[in-house]
Every structure is written in structure tokens, then in C-alpha cells.
Amino acid sequence: MDLVWLLCIFVLFFEELSLGWSKPDADADAVTIGAIFTFSTINGKVAQIAMKAAENDVNADPTFLGGRKLSISMHDSNFSGFLGIIGALQFMETDTVAIIGPQSSGTAHILSHLANELQVPMLSFTALDPMLSPLQYPYFIQTAPSDLFQMIAVADIISFYGWREVVTIYSDDDHNRNGVTVLGDQLAERLCKITYKAVLPPDPTVTENDVRAELEKVQQMESRVIVLHAYTKTGLLVFNVAKRLGMMESGYVWFTTTWLSSILDSNSSLVATSIQGVLALRLHTPDSKRKADFSARWNSLSNGTIGLNPYGLYAYDTVWMIARAVKMFLDQGNNVSFSNDTKLNNVGGGALNLEALSIFDGGKQLLSSVLQTNMNGLTGPIKFNPDRSLVHPSYDVINVLENGYRQIGYWSNYSGLSIVPPEELYAKPPNRSSSNQHLNSVIWPGGTSNKPRGWVFPNNGKQLRIGVPRRVGYRDFVEQVNGTDIVHGYCIDVFLAAIKLLPYAVPHKFVLFGNGHENPSYNELVNMVAADVFDAAVGDIAIVTNRTKIVDFTQPYIESGLVVVAPVRNMNSSPWAFLRPFTPLMWAVTGVFFLIVGVVVWILEHRINDEFRGSPRKQVMTILWFSFSTMFFAHRENTVSTLGRMVLIIWLFVVLIINSSYTASLTSILTVQQLSSPIRGIDSLIISNSPIGFQVGSFAENYMVEELNIPKSRLIKLGSPEEYASALETGRVAAVVDEQPYIDLFLSNHCKFSIRGQEFTKSGWGFAFPRDSPLAVDMSTALLTLSENGELQKIHNRWLSKRACQNSGAESDQLHLQSFWGLFLICGVSCVIALLIYLFFILRKFKRHSQQASEPSSHGSSSSARLQTFLTFADMKEDKSRSKSKRKRNNDLMNGGRNSNLPGMDPIC
Ligand code: SER
């Protein structure tokens, strides 16, 4: 504030001394209004003509201001804020009741302080900086919609077309800078953003080199959506240079604010270069007879020097706005009077003519009359909201063609984008829903009607550098082909299939990451995308929180959560498995009971049952045979005593139960795999304090340390499925924690292990792109398409289809010799022992028989003849009853003279 006053004082002093400035004479009957514009600009020219026409129209009715005339005094600020201030000070000295202008927002910021102090309303339809706050500058009124709405409209259009990133080019002055700031806010509300701001020197000083330097930077950007907010000179220069740099070609999207439509309306010949395809805003004014009549008059008003643009209509209406307010002011009995500003008395004027700056006594009333405006002007109904914004701000959306432009729709603050004029919508309830937003088709730069993608790969045609992990284990996922730079695998195939679905080519090359001796750190790989070393990372990369903080992932293309794997023990592998159903004690008690029952039954039967009688040896054999044969219900001996039968039936029942239990237990031992480790899931693993294996490079390590608080010393890194197997088998680790896809593959080749518990994290694998990369969004869509059309599953089957566990499957249910050779051994040994005993006895018998027979022919016979005799002897059936009494019968036979060659044996024939 103080600075502004000092500047004003300096100006007054300067004018007094150097310019010989003096008060213009004021016409006593006139109500004077000042206007400050740069006459040589398009809007300055148009405004001058329109304001003059309005002045004439107001004065055409002498009674309108009660016989007083409206006099508009014009001041050319000639692109200079300084001259604008001089003009304003001049007006303040000449009993000016209001000022129209200034043209630029920068000057408006300064002059508003003057207007505030001297209470002279200042109305501008071109200084539309959204930051010219009515609270800070109560005497400054924007009589055309603030650029806030223009920026909302641009943001709505960008969001309507689905673009997310925007580059802005603007002149570094209050108006354009503040406009772009507001645009940034509006874009952010729509989840879009300005990715680069190309700042040019202020309009009067900008050079072609400045523009070229900035545009070359813009060319390097990813975004191809450019918003150009500037004044005429800068705007046209930007297009000239852009054309030369090939930036008006297809692929680019250009938006301009209203400066371009003003040129096209007023002097399209200034557009020396083809800017076909540009979208621009234009202040919307509803069609009306008054507007049509004024447009028809325009040629004569302007002598054909310049075309009418909407700012001309606003200029005309602004004059009428003041005229009406003055009328209201006068009608209320107020006088136009000025008084000294007492503040200036203390400043100490010296040679300055400070008293000349007087306060407009009726300024407050006039301001209030202006704000009460409610009229139908050339621009349509004019009324101010309580916050001093105009009701129903709206714009035409135009598409620049080779010859002129074409309107493709409208934007209104009421209903957003529409293809019907906003005034037709005001009668309906407002509807800004996205489904209610419409624009007609557009011819974009390059003459195409296909909506540009809005972005390109940032390095302009160079191949994308895609980092892929140089895996050592689980190479089905990503594998380097024999030391070449070619990679293949499940993840690569998914990536290639997805990229094929994109509607544009993505030149890329895979860059292997890792030393080739062990799997690389996947966190580092992702970091390298964030650090711009790679443009993307493709592979079996888990989407986990700390990674999503620095890069954008695509949709997951496979599920992957962490699981625990531990060994299983197959108990059927033991040759003594048949003993396992019972404990040794059970075996012993069972055996003893067999004997007890045998003895008890023998006691009970002995006296009445012949089968339990005989020689002591025979009776011991009977007890043993009887008791053990009940095991198979195969006892031959009848029990005849009631007690004996009772004991037997109860025993048989016991045997039945023991048999069934043995069978059931043996079946389960032989067929069901038993868990050999106490690990039942992640919880029991954590409390077990045993070493845990994890895949080197995987996020699992960090997860276990940071999330599960497992001490790092318990973690053992493993590199390959083979290492998993050996670490688990040797007990180096109690369990391995890794993601499901790896474990599925591991288990399909290793049957001695199984997953314990549930997946304890839910995650997936995706491809990593730099933050806000539009390619990530398109790739996600492509991955969803692959998933929906079944292609993803086919790729999965091709690389990862579960192979049956090599030692399991149908075969795993079969029992092996290994489980039974103990039984066969027992049986075999008993057979051999029995045979040996038999051989021993038969040889003894044969020897006796040979001695008894004492045949002369057998003496001295050959050993083959002896063997034959032995075989014949062994082949003969022994008559047991006769054998038992052989000695007796031999004696009888010898005594009875009856001869026999082989006593005790029946001859074979
Ligand atoms: N999939 C793991 C990760 O992303 C690597 O094995 O960390």
C-alpha cells in the first residue's frame, strides 16, 4: 500500500515538473467516466469503439441522466502499467465518478488501491485475474466473468477427454500466472495435474528465442496436452514457433483461453500460421435482437477496421452499467461532489499537487448502485451474485479450423459442458454429472478426428528401458536365454501379450538386472524405476506397500501371497511298519493273552475233550496252536465244555476288535502321509524359534523382519528350489516362507514337503512404472482384457501348469516292497529254519534206515546212487501211526517172518 502511494506521489511530482501536466477542464453538465486501455491491442480497439457507441446511445436520450451527459475520457496506457497509473491519477483529478479498466490485471492490482482510497468505482471487463479479490479491492468490479470460470471450463474439458497430465505455457504476469495457478487447483480437483509450467517473459518483452527455448523443453515432456494462457503477441508467437518445431502436428492437444477467439473474431489475418485443431474458449453471449442489431451496426461503428468480439459487447454493457448506476445515484438525489483526502495532508506535498487527488463523496453509493445492476445487455442478463461474481458465467468452446473456427459446444458454470446453449439449460435443474457432459466432435491438430492419446513416451521415440530380474532360481518366471540379452518366461509372455493390446506401439528393450549368481533385490529393481534408470520393470514383482509408495503398478496379473512350507515324512517307508499299529507293550500283552487263553481253555477242556489230551509234548503244541490260531478264527479243536466255550467266545470278540484296530491303524500308517515337523502355519513357525528360509532378493525378508518381528538371525537366504529342498531335508531350516507361485512350482517337483496353514498375506504381481505413468493405466486395461479373454490362463498353463509330483500322484497311494520286506524276511527265515530242521531229521532217519536195511548192494555204491536212494526215501510218504510204533512193528515183522524192504514206509508203488 505504502509503495503504491509513493509511486503515485512520484508520478504526480514527475507529471508536475516534467510533463507540465494540468487538470483537464471538466464539463460541468457532464458526468465523467475514465477509461484506461492500450488502444493498439485488439481488445483496446474494440472496447474504444464499443464504449463510444454506448456513450452515444446513453446520451441519445437527454433525459436519461436528467439532462446531464455521460462523458468517457479515454487514456492509452500503451502496454505500460506506469502510464496506466498516470491515466488513473489524471482521472482522479478531474472529478471522474468511475473508471472503466484498466485493461491488464497487473495494473488493476495497483490501481485498485487508488480506487479504494479515493472511492472511485473501477470496472473492468478484461482484467479478469481470479485473484483480484473483492474483499481486498472493494472498488474494483469485474464486469465479465472472472478467469476462475475460464479455468474451471478448461479443467472440465481436459477431464472430459480423460487426460490426466497437462503442460501450461504462460506469460509471467499477474493475470496469466494467477490464472494458471487456479487451473492447477481445478485440475487437482479432477485428479489431473500440471506436469510442467513453461514460463515466458511478460508479453511486451518476450522474444522468439524465449519461446523456442521453452517449447523445446515442452517437447521433451510426456504430456502432449498444452494449455496456452497469454496475451495476443505471446500467444501468436508461441504458435509460430510451435509450428516450426512440429508441435502443431497430430498427437498434440492445444487449448487456449479467450485471447485466441478474440483475435479470430476481430482480426483473424493476424494468425499467420495454421493452427488447425486448437481448442479455445470464447465468452458466451446469448443470441438476442439487441446483440444482432449491434453486430449489424458494428461495421459502420468500426469503419470496417476491426471485427466485433465478445469483449466489445462487454465494453458496451459496462458503459451502460455505469450509466444506469449514475442514473440511480442521481435519481436518489445525490450530487457528484469530491473532497480532499485528509490522509494526504500528513504526507507533506512539497511541490507535489497532492490536493488534486480528491475523494468521490458519492463513491460508496455509486458502487452499491453498480452492484445492484439488473439489466439485459448485449451480453444477456447482467446481475451480480453476493460475492460479486456475475450470474451464469459461460463460454463457447470452439475448434479452430483451416478457415476460421467451429463451435463444438458450450461450458456454463451451471451445467458444465453441453451442446445446447446454456440459456436453454437454466430453466432445468443443474446437472454437472459426467454422463451429462457433451461436446461435438473435434478436428485435432494434424487433421485427425481421433482423440489424441495426450501423452508420449518421454524420451521421444527412444526405446523404453525395461528392467527385468536376472533370475537364478525359478527361471520359469523370467529367464535369460543362454547368456544373450533375450529374455523369456511367464512374466515376459504376459507383458508382451499385454503390450500387443495397446492401441500404439511401445518400442522397448529388456535390460537384465542382477549379477547372475543370485536373484537380484527386487526392491532395488523397483527403486531403479523410481530413479529413472529404467522406464519400467517387468517380472515377478510383488505389489507391496513400500514399492507402491515410489512407483505405479499395473493391475496384478497373478495372485501371490506368502505361505509356509515344511517337510512331510512318509511313514510307510519302514519295513517294520506292520509293527507300528501297536506299541511294544500292546504287542506283549496281546501275546501273553493268547497264551493265557490257550492254557485256560486247555485246563477247562483237558478232562473231557480228547483233542486236548495226549502226550505232554502234544498238549503243549495243542495249547500253542489253539491259542494263536484263534487270531485268524482258524482253530480246529472243538471246545466242548460250557466254560471253555464262554472263555473262547469272549476271547474271539477281543481278537475281532484287536484285528480290526490293527487293520485300520496299519492302513493309515501305510497310506497317509504324516507330518514330521511341528510347524502348522506362520504362527507356530514364529514361536518355534527355528531357522526360516526365504528366497534371496524377495520382499519376504523385509516382511518377516518388519511386520512379523522375526529376528534377522533366524532368516536363511535360499536361491533355488534345489536349495529349498536340501535346506528343508537337512533341517538347516525348519520351514521356507515364500510366495505361492514359487511354492506351487516347488511342490510340483518335491513331494516330501507341503504348505502349512493358509496364505498369510494377500498380494499379486504387477509391472512397475514411474509414478503417474499413463502407460501403467493402459497396461492395466490390457491385463484385464487378457484375464477376461482367457489368454492369461493360457500363458499360465504354458509355463506353470502344475506337473504331478514326481514321486506321488497315482503312484503315491501304492505301497512299496520297502514297507513289507520285514514280514517277508520273517517268513523266509522261518521257512529256511523249518527246512533245515526237516533236513536234519530226514537225514538222521535216512541214515538209520540205511543202517537197518544194510543192503549189500548199497555198500560201496556211487554217491549219485546214494543221492537217488535218499531222494526216493524223502519222496516216500511216512506212515505216522506206523512210524510211531515202528520199533514194535519192526520187531513184529522180524519176528513174524514177514519181510519188508523199507520198514515203517509204504512203498511208492
Ligand atoms: N517376487 C519377489 C518380490 O517381488 C521376488 O522373489 O520380491
Coordinates of C-alpha atoms in Angstrom, one line a residue, residues 496-697:
L496 CA 4.3 -59.0 -24.4
A497 CA 0.7 -60.1 -24.7
A498 CA -0.5 -57.0 -22.9
I499 CA 1.6 -54.6 -24.8
K500 CA 0.3 -56.1 -28.0
L501 CA -3.2 -55.0 -27.0
L502 CA -2.2 -51.3 -26.7
P503 CA -3.5 -49.2 -29.5
Y504 CA 0.0 -47.8 -30.1
A505 CA 3.5 -49.2 -30.5
V506 CA 5.7 -49.3 -27.5
P507 CA 9.3 -49.6 -28.6
H508 CA 11.2 -51.3 -25.8
K509 CA 14.3 -53.2 -24.8
F510 CA 14.8 -55.5 -21.9
V511 CA 17.7 -54.7 -19.6
L512 CA 18.7 -57.5 -17.3
F513 CA 19.3 -56.6 -13.7
G514 CA 21.3 -58.8 -11.4
N515 CA 24.7 -60.4 -11.1
G516 CA 23.7 -63.8 -12.4
H517 CA 24.9 -65.6 -9.3
E518 CA 21.9 -65.0 -7.2
N519 CA 18.5 -63.4 -7.7
P520 CA 18.7 -59.6 -7.6
S521 CA 17.0 -57.5 -4.9
Y522 CA 13.5 -56.7 -6.2
N523 CA 13.3 -53.6 -4.0
E524 CA 16.4 -52.3 -5.8
L525 CA 14.9 -53.0 -9.2
V526 CA 11.8 -51.1 -8.3
N527 CA 13.9 -48.2 -6.9
M528 CA 15.6 -48.0 -10.2
V529 CA 12.3 -47.3 -11.9
A530 CA 11.6 -44.6 -9.4
A531 CA 15.2 -43.2 -10.0
D532 CA 14.5 -43.2 -13.8
V533 CA 17.3 -45.7 -14.5
F534 CA 14.5 -47.9 -16.0
D535 CA 11.3 -46.8 -17.7
A536 CA 9.5 -49.8 -16.3
A537 CA 10.3 -53.1 -14.5
V538 CA 8.8 -56.3 -15.7
G539 CA 8.9 -59.6 -13.9
D540 CA 7.6 -61.5 -10.9
I541 CA 7.4 -58.3 -8.9
A542 CA 5.2 -58.4 -5.9
I543 CA 2.9 -55.3 -5.3
V544 CA 3.8 -54.4 -1.8
T545 CA 3.3 -51.2 0.2
N546 CA 6.7 -49.8 0.3
R547 CA 7.0 -50.2 -3.5
T548 CA 3.7 -48.6 -4.3
K549 CA 4.9 -45.5 -2.5
I550 CA 7.5 -44.8 -5.2
V551 CA 6.2 -46.4 -8.4
D552 CA 2.8 -47.2 -10.0
F553 CA 1.9 -50.8 -10.5
T554 CA -0.4 -52.3 -13.1
Q555 CA -3.2 -54.5 -12.1
P556 CA -1.9 -57.7 -10.7
Y557 CA -1.7 -60.5 -13.3
I558 CA -1.3 -63.3 -10.9
E559 CA -2.2 -63.8 -7.2
S560 CA 0.7 -64.3 -4.8
G561 CA 0.7 -64.4 -1.1
L562 CA 3.3 -65.7 1.4
V563 CA 3.0 -69.3 2.5
V564 CA 4.9 -71.6 4.8
V565 CA 6.4 -74.8 3.5
A566 CA 7.7 -77.6 5.8
P567 CA 8.7 -81.3 5.3
V568 CA 6.3 -84.2 5.5
R569 CA 7.5 -87.7 6.5
N570 CA 6.1 -90.8 4.7
M571 CA 5.8 -93.4 7.5
N572 CA 5.1 -96.2 5.1
S573 CA 8.7 -96.4 4.1
S574 CA 9.7 -98.5 7.1
P575 CA 10.0 -102.3 6.6
W576 CA 8.8 -102.7 10.2
A577 CA 5.8 -100.5 9.6
F578 CA 3.5 -103.5 10.4
L579 CA 4.6 -103.4 14.0
R580 CA 3.7 -99.7 14.4
P581 CA -0.1 -100.1 14.9
F582 CA 0.7 -101.4 18.4
T583 CA 3.1 -100.3 21.0
P584 CA 5.6 -102.9 22.2
L585 CA 3.6 -103.2 25.4
M586 CA 0.5 -103.8 23.5
W587 CA 2.2 -106.5 21.5
A588 CA 3.5 -108.1 24.6
V589 CA 0.1 -108.1 26.4
T590 CA -1.6 -109.4 23.3
G591 CA 0.9 -112.2 23.0
V592 CA 0.6 -113.1 26.7
F593 CA -3.2 -113.1 26.5
F594 CA -3.0 -115.6 23.6
L595 CA -1.1 -117.9 25.8
I596 CA -3.3 -117.4 28.9
V597 CA -6.4 -118.1 26.9
G598 CA -4.8 -121.2 25.4
V599 CA -3.8 -122.5 28.9
V600 CA -7.3 -121.6 30.4
V601 CA -9.1 -123.4 27.6
W602 CA -6.8 -126.4 27.9
I603 CA -7.5 -126.6 31.6
L604 CA -11.2 -126.4 31.0
E605 CA -11.2 -129.0 28.2
H606 CA -8.5 -131.3 29.2
R607 CA -10.5 -133.8 31.2
I608 CA -13.4 -134.1 28.8
N609 CA -12.1 -133.4 25.4
D610 CA -9.8 -135.9 23.5
E611 CA -8.4 -133.2 21.4
F612 CA -6.8 -131.6 24.5
R613 CA -5.3 -134.9 25.6
G614 CA -2.2 -136.8 24.6
S615 CA 1.5 -136.7 25.4
P616 CA 2.7 -133.6 27.2
R617 CA 4.5 -132.5 24.2
K618 CA 1.4 -132.8 22.1
Q619 CA -0.6 -131.0 24.7
V620 CA 1.9 -128.0 24.7
M621 CA 1.7 -127.9 21.0
T622 CA -2.1 -128.0 21.1
I623 CA -2.2 -125.1 23.6
L624 CA 0.1 -123.0 21.4
W625 CA -1.6 -123.9 18.2
F626 CA -5.1 -123.4 19.6
S627 CA -4.4 -120.0 21.1
F628 CA -2.5 -118.5 18.2
S629 CA -4.9 -119.9 15.6
T630 CA -7.8 -118.0 17.2
M631 CA -6.1 -114.9 15.8
F632 CA -7.5 -116.0 12.4
F633 CA -10.5 -117.8 13.8
A634 CA -8.9 -120.9 12.4
H635 CA -8.7 -123.2 15.5
R636 CA -9.5 -126.8 14.7
E637 CA -10.1 -128.1 18.1
N638 CA -13.6 -128.2 19.3
T639 CA -14.4 -126.9 22.7
V640 CA -17.0 -128.9 24.5
S641 CA -17.1 -127.5 28.0
T642 CA -19.5 -124.6 28.6
L643 CA -16.9 -122.6 30.5
G644 CA -14.4 -123.3 27.7
R645 CA -16.9 -122.0 25.1
M646 CA -17.6 -118.9 27.2
V647 CA -14.0 -118.0 27.5
L648 CA -13.4 -118.7 23.8
I649 CA -16.3 -116.6 22.6
I650 CA -15.2 -113.6 24.7
W651 CA -11.7 -114.1 23.5
L652 CA -12.8 -114.3 19.9
F653 CA -14.6 -111.0 20.3
V654 CA -11.5 -109.4 21.7
V655 CA -9.5 -110.9 18.8
L656 CA -12.0 -109.4 16.4
I657 CA -11.6 -105.9 17.9
I658 CA -7.8 -106.2 18.0
N659 CA -7.7 -107.4 14.4
S660 CA -9.9 -104.6 13.1
S661 CA -8.0 -102.0 15.1
Y662 CA -4.7 -103.4 13.7
T663 CA -6.0 -103.3 10.2
A664 CA -7.3 -99.8 10.4
S665 CA -4.2 -98.5 12.1
L666 CA -1.9 -100.2 9.6
T667 CA -3.9 -98.9 6.7
S668 CA -3.5 -95.3 7.9
I669 CA 0.2 -95.8 8.6
L670 CA 0.8 -97.2 5.2
T671 CA -1.2 -94.8 3.2
V672 CA -1.5 -91.4 4.9
Q673 CA 1.5 -89.1 5.0
Q674 CA 2.4 -88.0 8.4
L675 CA 3.7 -84.6 9.3
S676 CA 7.1 -84.8 10.7
S677 CA 7.5 -81.2 11.8
P678 CA 5.6 -79.3 14.5
I679 CA 5.2 -76.3 12.1
R680 CA 1.5 -75.9 11.4
G681 CA 1.5 -72.4 9.9
I682 CA 3.1 -69.0 10.3
D683 CA 2.1 -68.6 14.0
S684 CA 3.7 -71.8 15.1
L685 CA 6.7 -71.0 12.9
I686 CA 7.2 -67.6 14.6
I687 CA 7.1 -69.1 18.1
S688 CA 9.2 -72.1 17.1
N689 CA 12.5 -70.1 17.1
S690 CA 13.7 -72.3 14.3
P691 CA 15.6 -71.0 11.3
I692 CA 13.4 -69.9 8.4
G693 CA 14.4 -70.0 4.7
F694 CA 13.4 -67.2 2.3
Q695 CA 14.1 -66.5 -1.4
V696 CA 17.1 -64.2 -1.8
G697 CA 16.0 -60.8 -3.2

